[in-house]
Coordinates of C-alpha atoms in Angstrom, one line a residue:
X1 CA 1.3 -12.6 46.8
X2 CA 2.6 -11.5 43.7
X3 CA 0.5 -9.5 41.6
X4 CA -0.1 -10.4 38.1
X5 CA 0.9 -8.6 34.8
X6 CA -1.8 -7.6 32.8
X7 CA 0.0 -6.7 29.3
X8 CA -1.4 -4.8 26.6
X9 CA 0.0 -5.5 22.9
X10 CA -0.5 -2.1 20.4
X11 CA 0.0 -2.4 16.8
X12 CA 0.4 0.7 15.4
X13 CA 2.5 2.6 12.9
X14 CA 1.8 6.0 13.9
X15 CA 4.1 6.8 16.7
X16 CA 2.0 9.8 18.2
X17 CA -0.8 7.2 18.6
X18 CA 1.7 4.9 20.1
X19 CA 2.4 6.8 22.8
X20 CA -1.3 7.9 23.7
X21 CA -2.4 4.5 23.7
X22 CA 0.8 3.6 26.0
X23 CA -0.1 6.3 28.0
X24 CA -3.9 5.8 28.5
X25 CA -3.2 1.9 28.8
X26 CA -0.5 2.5 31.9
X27 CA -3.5 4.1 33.4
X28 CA -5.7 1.1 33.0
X29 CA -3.2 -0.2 34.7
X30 CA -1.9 -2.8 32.2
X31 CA 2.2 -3.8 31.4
X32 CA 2.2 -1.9 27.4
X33 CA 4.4 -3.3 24.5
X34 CA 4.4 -2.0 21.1
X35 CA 5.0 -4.6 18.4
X36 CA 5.5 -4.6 14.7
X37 CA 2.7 -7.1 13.6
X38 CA 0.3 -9.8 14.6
X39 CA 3.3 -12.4 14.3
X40 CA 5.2 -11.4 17.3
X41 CA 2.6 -12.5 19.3
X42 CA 2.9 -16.3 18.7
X43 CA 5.4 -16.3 21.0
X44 CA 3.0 -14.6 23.8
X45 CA 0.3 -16.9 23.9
X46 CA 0.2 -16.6 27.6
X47 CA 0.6 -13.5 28.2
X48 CA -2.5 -12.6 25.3
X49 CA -4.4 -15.1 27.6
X50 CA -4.6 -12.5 30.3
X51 CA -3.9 -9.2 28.4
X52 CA -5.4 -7.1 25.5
X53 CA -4.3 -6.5 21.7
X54 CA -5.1 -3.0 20.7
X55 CA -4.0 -3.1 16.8
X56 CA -4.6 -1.0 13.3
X57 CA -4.7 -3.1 10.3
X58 CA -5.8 -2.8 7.1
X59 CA -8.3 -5.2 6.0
X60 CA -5.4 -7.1 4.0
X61 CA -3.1 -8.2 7.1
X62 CA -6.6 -8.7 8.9
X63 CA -7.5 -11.5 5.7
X64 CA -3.9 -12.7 5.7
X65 CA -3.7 -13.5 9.1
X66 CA -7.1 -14.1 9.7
X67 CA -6.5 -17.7 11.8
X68 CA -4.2 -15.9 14.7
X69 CA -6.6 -13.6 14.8
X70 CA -9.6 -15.1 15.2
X71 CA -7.4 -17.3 17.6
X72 CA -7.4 -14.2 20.1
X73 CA -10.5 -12.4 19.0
X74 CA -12.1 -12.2 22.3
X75 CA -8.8 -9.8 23.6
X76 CA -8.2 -8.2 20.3
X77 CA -9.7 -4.0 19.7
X78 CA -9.5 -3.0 16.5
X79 CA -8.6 0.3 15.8
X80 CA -9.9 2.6 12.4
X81 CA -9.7 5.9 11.2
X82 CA -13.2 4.9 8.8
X83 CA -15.9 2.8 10.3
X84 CA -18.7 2.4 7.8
X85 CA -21.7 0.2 8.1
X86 CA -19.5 -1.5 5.1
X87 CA -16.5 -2.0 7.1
X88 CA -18.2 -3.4 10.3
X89 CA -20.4 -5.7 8.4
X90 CA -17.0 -7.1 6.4
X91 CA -15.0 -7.4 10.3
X92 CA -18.5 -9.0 11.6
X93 CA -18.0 -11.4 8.9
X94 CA -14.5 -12.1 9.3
X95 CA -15.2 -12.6 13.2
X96 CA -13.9 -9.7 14.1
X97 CA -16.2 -7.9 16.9
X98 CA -14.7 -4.8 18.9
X99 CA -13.9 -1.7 16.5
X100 CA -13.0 1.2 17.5
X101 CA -13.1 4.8 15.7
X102 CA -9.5 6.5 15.3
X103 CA -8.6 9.0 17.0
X104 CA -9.4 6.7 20.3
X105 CA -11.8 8.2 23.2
X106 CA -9.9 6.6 26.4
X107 CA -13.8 6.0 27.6
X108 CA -14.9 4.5 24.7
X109 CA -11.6 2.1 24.7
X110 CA -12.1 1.8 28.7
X111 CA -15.8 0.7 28.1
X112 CA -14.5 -2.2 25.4
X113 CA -11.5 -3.4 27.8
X114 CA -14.2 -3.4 30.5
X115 CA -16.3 -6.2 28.2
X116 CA -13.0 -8.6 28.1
X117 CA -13.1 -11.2 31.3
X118 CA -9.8 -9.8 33.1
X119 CA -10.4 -12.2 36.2
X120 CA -8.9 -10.6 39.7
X121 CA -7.8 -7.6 38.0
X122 CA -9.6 -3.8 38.1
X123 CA -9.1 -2.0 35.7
X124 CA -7.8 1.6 36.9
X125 CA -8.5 5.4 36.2

């Protein structure tokens, strides 16, 4: 039997971060592909189903597109260089719940992938 792809979406403009979170999420185990913003994902509905959506947006585009996101909230990690009590009780608001500090710990990031239902798949490393 085929084994399925587990994809993993990162937003993120700083390339250096790009390719640590590429590199850490191969471990995992999951299919990576960077993308420019939340709107190329409309047309990966399925494959969010199954996947992950590691992104850095400002609180703006997080307001703006606010519907898609909440859409895919339980497979979405967001990703901040400043977490205050401020910020997480705005995200909490906007129904936003996993947050994590910038730069990434791979265990911390392993721990919040491990809290999303990836039926038949183990997450690796």
């Amino acid at each position: 039997m085929k084994e399925k792809v587990r994809w993993a979406f990162i937003i993120e403009k700083d390339e250096f971060v790009r390719l640590s979170l590429k590199k850490i999420l191969n471990k995992y185990g999951f299919k990576v592909e960077e993308i420019d913003n939340i709107l190329q994902l409309e047309k990966r509905k399925k494959d969010i189903k199954e996947g992950v959506i590691v992104a850095d947006l400002e609180i703006g585009e997080i307001e703006q597109q606010l519907p898609l996101l909440k859409k895919w909230n339980e497979r979405l990690i967001l990703m901040s260089p400043s977490i205050t009590d401020e910020v997480v009780q705005r995200l909490k608001e906007l129904g936003i719940e996993k947050l994590i500090k910038k730069p990434v710990e791979p265990n911390i990031l392993k721990k919040i992938i491990k809290e999303i239902s990836f039926p038949g798949f183990e997450i690796k490393g």
